[in-house]
């Protein structure tokens, strides 16, 4: 899917910037300066306005991340269930990029993590290492 296809899909939609950025990030793995320029032009916004949104949300990347990204929940419930031991076990790990998030909505089955749109629950060190190997 091209950027033009993504822009066309959201044509006429109210508040299209975030859905467009979400689709661009999902399709290309990042939101490039060229994409920011084209999105701004299409939505009649300034490049600074679009860039401001891209830089505000850390899920939007300006360059592609070559490694798989594991988002580990470090909110209270997952902390209580031992996520800090997983964080310690994961860092440093050159095979993956570990990011912290705060609650994936899986509090009762934590520690929880997310890779792409897939979520993983009841993680322990062995399960997390198996997940990393599978990526
Ligand atoms: S606190 Fe970790 S999923 Fe809610």
CSV table of N, CA and C and ligand atoms in Angstrom, one decimal:
chain,number,residue,atom,x,y,z
A,1,UNK,N,0.8,-1.2,0.0
A,1,UNK,CA,0.0,0.0,0.0
A,1,UNK,C,0.9,1.2,0.0
A,2,UNK,N,0.6,2.2,-0.8
A,2,UNK,CA,1.4,3.4,-0.9
A,2,UNK,C,0.8,4.5,0.1
A,3,UNK,N,1.6,5.5,0.2
A,3,UNK,CA,1.1,6.7,1.1
A,3,UNK,C,-0.2,7.3,0.4
A,4,UNK,N,-0.2,7.4,-0.9
A,4,UNK,CA,-1.4,7.9,-1.6
A,4,UNK,C,-2.6,7.1,-1.3
A,5,UNK,N,-2.4,5.7,-1.2
A,5,UNK,CA,-3.6,4.9,-0.9
A,5,UNK,C,-4.0,5.1,0.6
A,6,UNK,N,-3.1,5.3,1.5
A,6,UNK,CA,-3.4,5.6,2.9
A,6,UNK,C,-4.2,6.9,3.0
A,7,UNK,N,-3.7,7.9,2.3
A,7,UNK,CA,-4.3,9.2,2.3
A,7,UNK,C,-5.7,9.1,1.7
A,8,UNK,N,-5.9,8.4,0.7
A,8,UNK,CA,-7.2,8.3,0.0
A,8,UNK,C,-8.2,7.5,0.9
A,9,UNK,N,-7.6,6.5,1.7
A,9,UNK,CA,-8.5,5.8,2.6
A,9,UNK,C,-9.1,6.7,3.7
A,10,UNK,N,-8.4,7.7,4.1
A,10,UNK,CA,-8.9,8.6,5.2
A,10,UNK,C,-9.5,9.9,4.7
A,11,UNK,N,-9.6,10.0,3.4
A,11,UNK,CA,-10.2,11.3,2.8
A,11,UNK,C,-11.6,11.5,3.3
A,12,UNK,N,-11.8,12.7,3.8
A,12,UNK,CA,-13.1,13.1,4.3
A,12,UNK,C,-13.3,12.7,5.7
A,13,UNK,N,-12.5,12.0,6.3
A,13,UNK,CA,-12.6,11.6,7.7
A,13,UNK,C,-12.4,12.7,8.6
A,14,UNK,N,-13.1,12.8,9.7
A,14,UNK,CA,-12.9,13.8,10.7
A,14,UNK,C,-11.7,13.4,11.6
A,15,UNK,N,-10.8,14.4,11.7
A,15,UNK,CA,-9.6,14.1,12.6
A,15,UNK,C,-8.7,13.0,12.0
A,16,UNK,N,-8.3,13.1,10.7
A,16,UNK,CA,-7.6,12.0,10.1
A,16,UNK,C,-6.1,11.8,10.4
A,17,UNK,N,-5.5,12.8,11.1
A,17,UNK,CA,-4.0,12.8,11.2
A,17,UNK,C,-3.5,11.5,11.9
A,18,UNK,N,-4.1,11.2,13.1
A,18,UNK,CA,-3.6,10.1,13.9
A,18,UNK,C,-3.8,8.8,13.1
A,19,UNK,N,-5.0,8.5,12.6
A,19,UNK,CA,-5.2,7.3,11.8
A,19,UNK,C,-4.3,7.2,10.6
A,20,UNK,N,-4.0,8.3,10.0
A,20,UNK,CA,-3.0,8.2,8.8
A,20,UNK,C,-1.6,7.9,9.4
A,21,UNK,N,-1.2,8.6,10.4
A,21,UNK,CA,0.1,8.3,11.0
A,21,UNK,C,0.2,6.8,11.4
A,22,UNK,N,-0.8,6.3,12.0
A,22,UNK,CA,-0.9,4.9,12.5
A,22,UNK,C,-0.7,4.0,11.3
A,23,UNK,N,-1.4,4.2,10.2
A,23,UNK,CA,-1.3,3.4,9.0
A,23,UNK,C,0.1,3.5,8.4
A,24,UNK,N,0.6,4.7,8.3
A,24,UNK,CA,1.9,4.9,7.7
A,24,UNK,C,3.0,4.2,8.6
A,25,UNK,N,2.9,4.3,9.9
A,25,UNK,CA,3.8,3.6,10.8
A,25,UNK,C,3.7,2.1,10.6
A,26,UNK,N,2.5,1.6,10.5
A,26,UNK,CA,2.3,0.1,10.3
A,26,UNK,C,2.8,-0.3,9.0
A,27,UNK,N,2.6,0.4,7.9
A,27,UNK,CA,2.9,0.0,6.6
A,27,UNK,C,4.4,0.1,6.3
A,28,UNK,N,5.1,1.2,6.8
A,28,UNK,CA,6.5,1.5,6.4
A,28,UNK,C,7.4,1.3,7.6
A,29,UNK,N,6.9,1.1,8.8
A,29,UNK,CA,7.8,1.0,9.9
A,29,UNK,C,8.3,2.3,10.5
A,30,UNK,N,8.0,3.4,9.8
A,30,UNK,CA,8.4,4.7,10.3
A,30,UNK,C,7.6,5.8,9.5
A,31,UNK,N,7.7,7.0,10.0
A,31,UNK,CA,7.1,8.1,9.3
A,31,UNK,C,8.2,9.0,8.8
A,32,UNK,N,8.5,9.0,7.6
A,32,UNK,CA,9.7,9.7,7.0
A,32,UNK,C,9.4,11.2,6.9
A,33,UNK,N,10.4,12.0,6.7
A,33,UNK,CA,10.2,13.4,6.4
A,33,UNK,C,9.4,13.6,5.1
A,34,UNK,N,9.6,12.8,4.1
A,34,UNK,CA,8.8,12.9,2.9
A,34,UNK,C,7.4,12.6,3.2
A,35,UNK,N,7.1,11.6,4.0
A,35,UNK,CA,5.7,11.3,4.4
A,35,UNK,C,5.1,12.5,5.1
A,36,UNK,N,5.8,13.0,6.1
A,36,UNK,CA,5.3,14.2,6.8
A,36,UNK,C,5.0,15.3,5.9
A,37,UNK,N,5.8,15.6,4.9
A,37,UNK,CA,5.6,16.7,3.9
A,37,UNK,C,4.3,16.4,3.1
A,38,UNK,N,4.1,15.1,2.7
A,38,UNK,CA,3.0,14.8,1.9
A,38,UNK,C,1.7,14.8,2.7
A,39,UNK,N,1.8,14.3,3.9
A,39,UNK,CA,0.6,14.3,4.8
A,39,UNK,C,0.2,15.7,5.1
A,40,UNK,N,1.1,16.6,5.4
A,40,UNK,CA,0.8,18.0,5.7
A,40,UNK,C,0.2,18.6,4.5
A,41,UNK,N,0.7,18.4,3.4
A,41,UNK,CA,0.1,19.0,2.2
A,41,UNK,C,-1.3,18.5,2.0
A,42,UNK,N,-1.5,17.2,2.1
A,42,UNK,CA,-2.8,16.6,1.9
A,42,UNK,C,-3.9,17.1,2.9
A,43,UNK,N,-3.4,17.3,4.1
A,43,UNK,CA,-4.4,17.7,5.2
A,43,UNK,C,-4.4,19.3,5.4
A,44,UNK,N,-3.7,20.0,4.6
A,44,UNK,CA,-3.6,21.4,4.7
A,44,UNK,C,-3.1,21.9,6.0
A,45,UNK,N,-2.1,21.1,6.5
A,45,UNK,CA,-1.4,21.5,7.8
A,45,UNK,C,0.0,21.9,7.4
A,46,UNK,N,0.7,22.5,8.4
A,46,UNK,CA,2.1,22.7,8.2
A,46,UNK,C,2.9,21.5,8.5
A,47,UNK,N,4.1,21.4,8.0
A,47,UNK,CA,5.0,20.3,8.3
A,47,UNK,C,5.3,20.3,9.8
A,48,UNK,N,5.4,21.4,10.4
A,48,UNK,CA,5.7,21.5,11.8
A,48,UNK,C,4.6,20.9,12.6
A,49,UNK,N,3.3,21.1,12.2
A,49,UNK,CA,2.2,20.6,12.9
A,49,UNK,C,2.2,19.0,12.9
A,50,UNK,N,2.5,18.5,11.7
A,50,UNK,CA,2.5,17.0,11.6
A,50,UNK,C,3.8,16.5,12.3
A,51,UNK,N,4.9,17.1,12.2
A,51,UNK,CA,6.1,16.7,12.9
A,51,UNK,C,5.9,16.7,14.4
A,52,UNK,N,5.2,17.7,14.9
A,52,UNK,CA,4.9,17.9,16.3
A,52,UNK,C,4.2,16.7,16.8
A,53,UNK,N,3.2,16.2,16.1
A,53,UNK,CA,2.4,15.0,16.5
A,53,UNK,C,3.3,13.8,16.4
A,54,UNK,N,4.1,13.6,15.3
A,54,UNK,CA,5.0,12.5,15.2
A,54,UNK,C,6.0,12.4,16.3
A,55,UNK,N,6.5,13.5,16.7
A,55,UNK,CA,7.6,13.5,17.7
A,55,UNK,C,6.9,13.4,19.1
A,56,UNK,N,5.7,13.7,19.3
A,56,UNK,CA,5.0,13.7,20.6
A,56,UNK,C,4.8,12.2,21.0
A,57,UNK,N,4.3,11.4,20.1
A,57,UNK,CA,4.0,10.0,20.4
A,57,UNK,C,5.2,9.1,20.0
A,58,UNK,N,5.7,8.4,21.1
A,58,UNK,CA,6.9,7.7,20.8
A,58,UNK,C,6.7,6.4,20.0
A,59,UNK,N,5.5,6.0,19.7
A,59,UNK,CA,5.2,4.9,18.9
A,59,UNK,C,5.5,5.2,17.4
A,60,UNK,N,5.5,6.5,17.1
A,60,UNK,CA,5.8,6.9,15.7
A,60,UNK,C,7.3,7.1,15.6
A,61,UNK,N,8.0,6.5,14.7
A,61,UNK,CA,9.4,6.6,14.5
A,61,UNK,C,9.7,7.4,13.2
A,62,UNK,N,10.8,8.2,13.3
A,62,UNK,CA,11.2,8.9,12.1
A,62,UNK,C,12.2,8.1,11.3
A,63,UNK,N,12.8,7.0,11.9
A,63,UNK,CA,13.6,6.1,11.1
A,63,UNK,C,13.2,4.7,11.5
A,64,UNK,N,13.4,3.8,10.6
A,64,UNK,CA,12.9,2.4,10.9
A,64,UNK,C,13.7,1.8,12.0
A,65,UNK,N,13.1,1.0,12.8
A,65,UNK,CA,13.8,0.2,13.9
A,65,UNK,C,14.1,-1.2,13.3
A,66,UNK,N,15.4,-1.5,13.1
A,66,UNK,CA,15.7,-2.8,12.5
A,66,UNK,C,15.5,-4.0,13.4
A,67,UNK,N,15.4,-3.8,14.7
A,67,UNK,CA,15.2,-4.9,15.6
A,67,UNK,C,13.7,-5.0,15.9
A,68,UNK,N,13.3,-6.3,16.3
A,68,UNK,CA,11.9,-6.4,16.8
A,68,UNK,C,11.8,-5.6,18.1
A,69,UNK,N,10.6,-5.0,18.3
A,69,UNK,CA,10.4,-4.2,19.5
A,69,UNK,C,9.5,-5.0,20.5
A,70,UNK,N,9.9,-5.2,21.7
A,70,UNK,CA,9.1,-5.8,22.7
A,70,UNK,C,8.8,-4.7,23.7
A,71,UNK,N,7.5,-4.5,23.9
A,71,UNK,CA,7.0,-3.5,24.8
A,71,UNK,C,6.6,-4.2,26.1
A,72,UNK,N,7.4,-4.0,27.1
A,72,UNK,CA,7.2,-4.6,28.4
A,72,UNK,C,6.4,-3.7,29.3
A,73,UNK,N,5.3,-4.2,29.9
A,73,UNK,CA,4.5,-3.3,30.8
A,73,UNK,C,5.2,-3.3,32.2
A,74,UNK,N,5.4,-2.0,32.6
A,74,UNK,CA,6.1,-1.8,33.9
A,74,UNK,C,5.1,-1.1,34.9
A,75,UNK,N,3.8,-1.2,34.6
A,75,UNK,CA,2.9,-0.5,35.5
A,75,UNK,C,2.7,-1.4,36.8
A,76,UNK,N,2.0,-0.9,37.7
A,76,UNK,CA,1.9,-1.4,39.1
A,76,UNK,C,1.6,-2.9,39.1
A,77,UNK,N,0.6,-3.4,38.4
A,77,UNK,CA,0.2,-4.8,38.5
A,77,UNK,C,1.3,-5.7,38.0
A,78,UNK,N,1.9,-5.3,36.9
A,78,UNK,CA,3.0,-6.1,36.4
A,78,UNK,C,4.2,-6.0,37.2
A,79,UNK,N,4.4,-4.9,37.9
A,79,UNK,CA,5.6,-4.8,38.8
A,79,UNK,C,5.3,-5.8,40.0
A,80,UNK,N,4.1,-5.8,40.5
A,80,UNK,CA,3.8,-6.7,41.6
A,80,UNK,C,4.0,-8.2,41.1
A,81,UNK,N,3.9,-8.4,39.8
A,81,UNK,CA,4.0,-9.8,39.4
A,81,UNK,C,5.4,-10.1,38.8
A,82,UNK,N,6.4,-9.2,39.1
A,82,UNK,CA,7.8,-9.5,38.8
A,82,UNK,C,8.3,-9.0,37.5
A,83,UNK,N,7.8,-8.0,36.9
A,83,UNK,CA,8.3,-7.6,35.6
A,83,UNK,C,9.7,-7.0,35.7
A,84,UNK,N,10.1,-6.5,36.8
A,84,UNK,CA,11.4,-5.9,36.9
A,84,UNK,C,12.5,-7.0,36.7
A,85,UNK,N,12.3,-8.2,37.1
A,85,UNK,CA,13.2,-9.3,36.9
A,85,UNK,C,13.3,-9.6,35.4
A,86,UNK,N,12.2,-9.4,34.7
A,86,UNK,CA,12.3,-9.6,33.2
A,86,UNK,C,13.0,-8.5,32.5
A,87,UNK,N,12.9,-7.3,33.0
A,87,UNK,CA,13.6,-6.1,32.5
A,87,UNK,C,15.1,-6.3,32.7
A,88,UNK,N,15.5,-6.8,33.8
A,88,UNK,CA,16.9,-7.0,34.1
A,88,UNK,C,17.4,-8.1,33.2
A,89,UNK,N,16.6,-9.1,33.0
A,89,UNK,CA,17.0,-10.3,32.2
A,89,UNK,C,17.2,-9.9,30.7
A,90,UNK,N,16.4,-8.9,30.3
A,90,UNK,CA,16.4,-8.5,28.9
A,90,UNK,C,17.4,-7.4,28.5
A,91,UNK,N,18.0,-6.7,29.5
A,91,UNK,CA,18.9,-5.7,29.1
A,91,UNK,C,20.3,-5.9,29.5
A,92,UNK,N,21.3,-5.7,28.7
A,92,UNK,CA,21.1,-5.3,27.3
A,92,UNK,C,20.9,-6.5,26.4
A,93,UNK,N,20.1,-6.4,25.4
A,93,UNK,CA,19.9,-7.5,24.5
A,93,UNK,C,19.9,-6.9,23.0
A,94,UNK,N,21.0,-7.1,22.3
A,94,UNK,CA,21.1,-6.5,21.0
A,94,UNK,C,20.2,-7.1,20.0
A,95,UNK,N,19.5,-8.2,20.3
A,95,UNK,CA,18.6,-8.9,19.3
A,95,UNK,C,17.3,-8.2,19.2
A,96,UNK,N,16.9,-7.5,20.3
A,96,UNK,CA,15.6,-6.8,20.3
A,96,UNK,C,15.7,-5.4,21.0
A,97,UNK,N,14.7,-4.6,20.7
A,97,UNK,CA,14.6,-3.3,21.4
A,97,UNK,C,13.5,-3.5,22.4
A,98,UNK,N,13.9,-3.2,23.7
A,98,UNK,CA,12.9,-3.3,24.8
A,98,UNK,C,12.4,-1.9,25.1
A,99,UNK,N,11.1,-1.7,25.1
A,99,UNK,CA,10.5,-0.5,25.4
A,99,UNK,C,9.6,-0.7,26.6
A,100,UNK,N,9.5,0.4,27.4
A,100,UNK,CA,8.6,0.3,28.6
A,100,UNK,C,7.2,0.9,28.2
A,101,UNK,N,6.2,0.2,28.6
A,101,UNK,CA,4.8,0.8,28.4
A,101,UNK,C,4.1,0.7,29.8
A,102,UNK,N,3.1,1.4,29.9
A,102,UNK,CA,2.4,1.4,31.2
A,102,UNK,C,0.9,1.0,31.1
A,103,UNK,N,0.7,-0.3,31.2
A,103,UNK,CA,-0.5,-1.0,31.2
A,103,UNK,C,-1.0,-1.4,29.8
A,104,UNK,N,-1.1,-2.6,29.6
A,104,UNK,CA,-1.6,-3.2,28.3
A,104,UNK,C,-3.0,-3.7,28.5
A,105,UNK,N,-3.6,-3.5,29.7
A,105,UNK,CA,-4.9,-4.0,29.9
A,105,UNK,C,-5.0,-5.5,30.3
A,106,UNK,N,-3.8,-6.0,30.6
A,106,UNK,CA,-3.7,-7.5,31.0
A,106,UNK,C,-3.2,-7.6,32.4
A,107,UNK,N,-3.7,-6.7,33.3
A,107,UNK,CA,-3.2,-6.6,34.6
A,107,UNK,C,-3.3,-7.9,35.4
A,108,UNK,N,-4.4,-8.6,35.2
A,108,UNK,CA,-4.6,-9.8,36.0
A,108,UNK,C,-3.8,-11.0,35.6
A,109,UNK,N,-3.2,-10.9,34.4
A,109,UNK,CA,-2.4,-12.0,33.8
A,109,UNK,C,-0.9,-11.5,33.5
A,110,UNK,N,-0.5,-10.5,34.2
A,110,UNK,CA,0.9,-10.0,34.0
A,110,UNK,C,1.9,-10.9,34.5
A,111,UNK,N,3.2,-10.7,34.3
A,111,UNK,CA,3.7,-9.6,33.5
A,111,UNK,C,3.3,-9.7,32.0
A,112,UNK,N,3.0,-8.6,31.4
A,112,UNK,CA,2.5,-8.6,30.0
A,112,UNK,C,3.5,-7.9,29.1
A,113,UNK,N,3.4,-8.3,27.8
A,113,UNK,CA,4.3,-7.6,26.8
A,113,UNK,C,3.5,-7.6,25.5
A,114,UNK,N,4.0,-6.7,24.6
A,114,UNK,CA,3.3,-6.6,23.3
A,114,UNK,C,4.4,-6.5,22.2
A,115,UNK,N,4.2,-7.3,21.2
A,115,UNK,CA,5.1,-7.2,20.0
A,115,UNK,C,4.2,-7.0,18.8
A,116,UNK,N,4.4,-5.9,18.2
A,116,UNK,CA,3.4,-5.5,17.1
A,116,UNK,C,2.0,-5.4,17.7
A,117,UNK,N,1.1,-6.1,17.2
A,117,UNK,CA,-0.2,-6.1,17.7
A,117,UNK,C,-0.5,-7.4,18.6
A,118,UNK,N,0.5,-8.2,18.8
A,118,UNK,CA,0.3,-9.4,19.6
A,118,UNK,C,0.6,-9.2,21.0
A,119,UNK,N,-0.2,-9.7,21.9
A,119,UNK,CA,0.1,-9.5,23.3
A,119,UNK,C,0.5,-10.9,24.0
A,120,UNK,N,1.3,-10.8,25.0
A,120,UNK,CA,1.7,-12.0,25.7
A,120,UNK,C,1.6,-11.8,27.2
A,121,UNK,N,1.1,-12.8,27.9
A,121,UNK,CA,0.7,-12.6,29.3
A,121,UNK,C,1.5,-13.7,30.1
A,122,UNK,N,1.4,-13.6,31.4
A,122,UNK,CA,2.0,-14.6,32.3
A,122,UNK,C,3.4,-14.9,31.9
A,123,UNK,N,4.2,-13.8,31.6
A,123,UNK,CA,5.5,-14.0,31.2
A,123,UNK,C,6.5,-14.3,32.4
A,124,UNK,N,7.4,-15.1,32.1
A,124,UNK,CA,8.5,-15.3,33.1
A,124,UNK,C,9.8,-15.3,32.2
A,125,UNK,N,10.9,-15.4,32.8
A,125,UNK,CA,12.2,-15.3,32.0
A,125,UNK,C,12.2,-16.3,30.9
A,126,UNK,N,11.9,-17.5,31.2
A,126,UNK,CA,11.9,-18.6,30.1
A,126,UNK,C,11.0,-18.3,29.0
A,127,UNK,N,9.8,-17.8,29.3
A,127,UNK,CA,8.8,-17.5,28.2
A,127,UNK,C,9.3,-16.3,27.4
A,128,UNK,N,9.9,-15.3,28.1
A,128,UNK,CA,10.3,-14.1,27.4
A,128,UNK,C,11.5,-14.5,26.5
A,129,UNK,N,12.4,-15.3,27.0
A,129,UNK,CA,13.6,-15.8,26.1
A,129,UNK,C,13.0,-16.5,24.9
A,130,UNK,N,12.0,-17.4,25.1
A,130,UNK,CA,11.5,-18.1,24.0
A,130,UNK,C,10.8,-17.2,23.0
A,131,UNK,N,10.2,-16.1,23.5
A,131,UNK,CA,9.5,-15.1,22.6
A,131,UNK,C,10.6,-14.4,21.8
A,132,UNK,N,11.7,-14.0,22.5
A,132,UNK,CA,12.8,-13.3,21.8
A,132,UNK,C,13.3,-14.2,20.6
A,133,UNK,N,13.5,-15.5,20.9
A,133,UNK,CA,14.1,-16.4,19.9
A,133,UNK,C,13.1,-16.6,18.8
A,134,UNK,N,11.8,-16.4,19.0
A,134,UNK,CA,10.9,-16.6,17.9
A,134,UNK,C,10.7,-15.4,17.0
A,135,UNK,N,11.3,-14.3,17.4
A,135,UNK,CA,11.1,-13.1,16.6
A,135,UNK,C,12.1,-13.0,15.5
B,1,LIG,S1,-0.3,-3.3,34.8
B,1,LIG,FE1,0.6,-4.4,33.2
B,1,LIG,S2,-1.0,-4.9,31.9
B,1,LIG,FE2,-1.9,-3.6,33.4
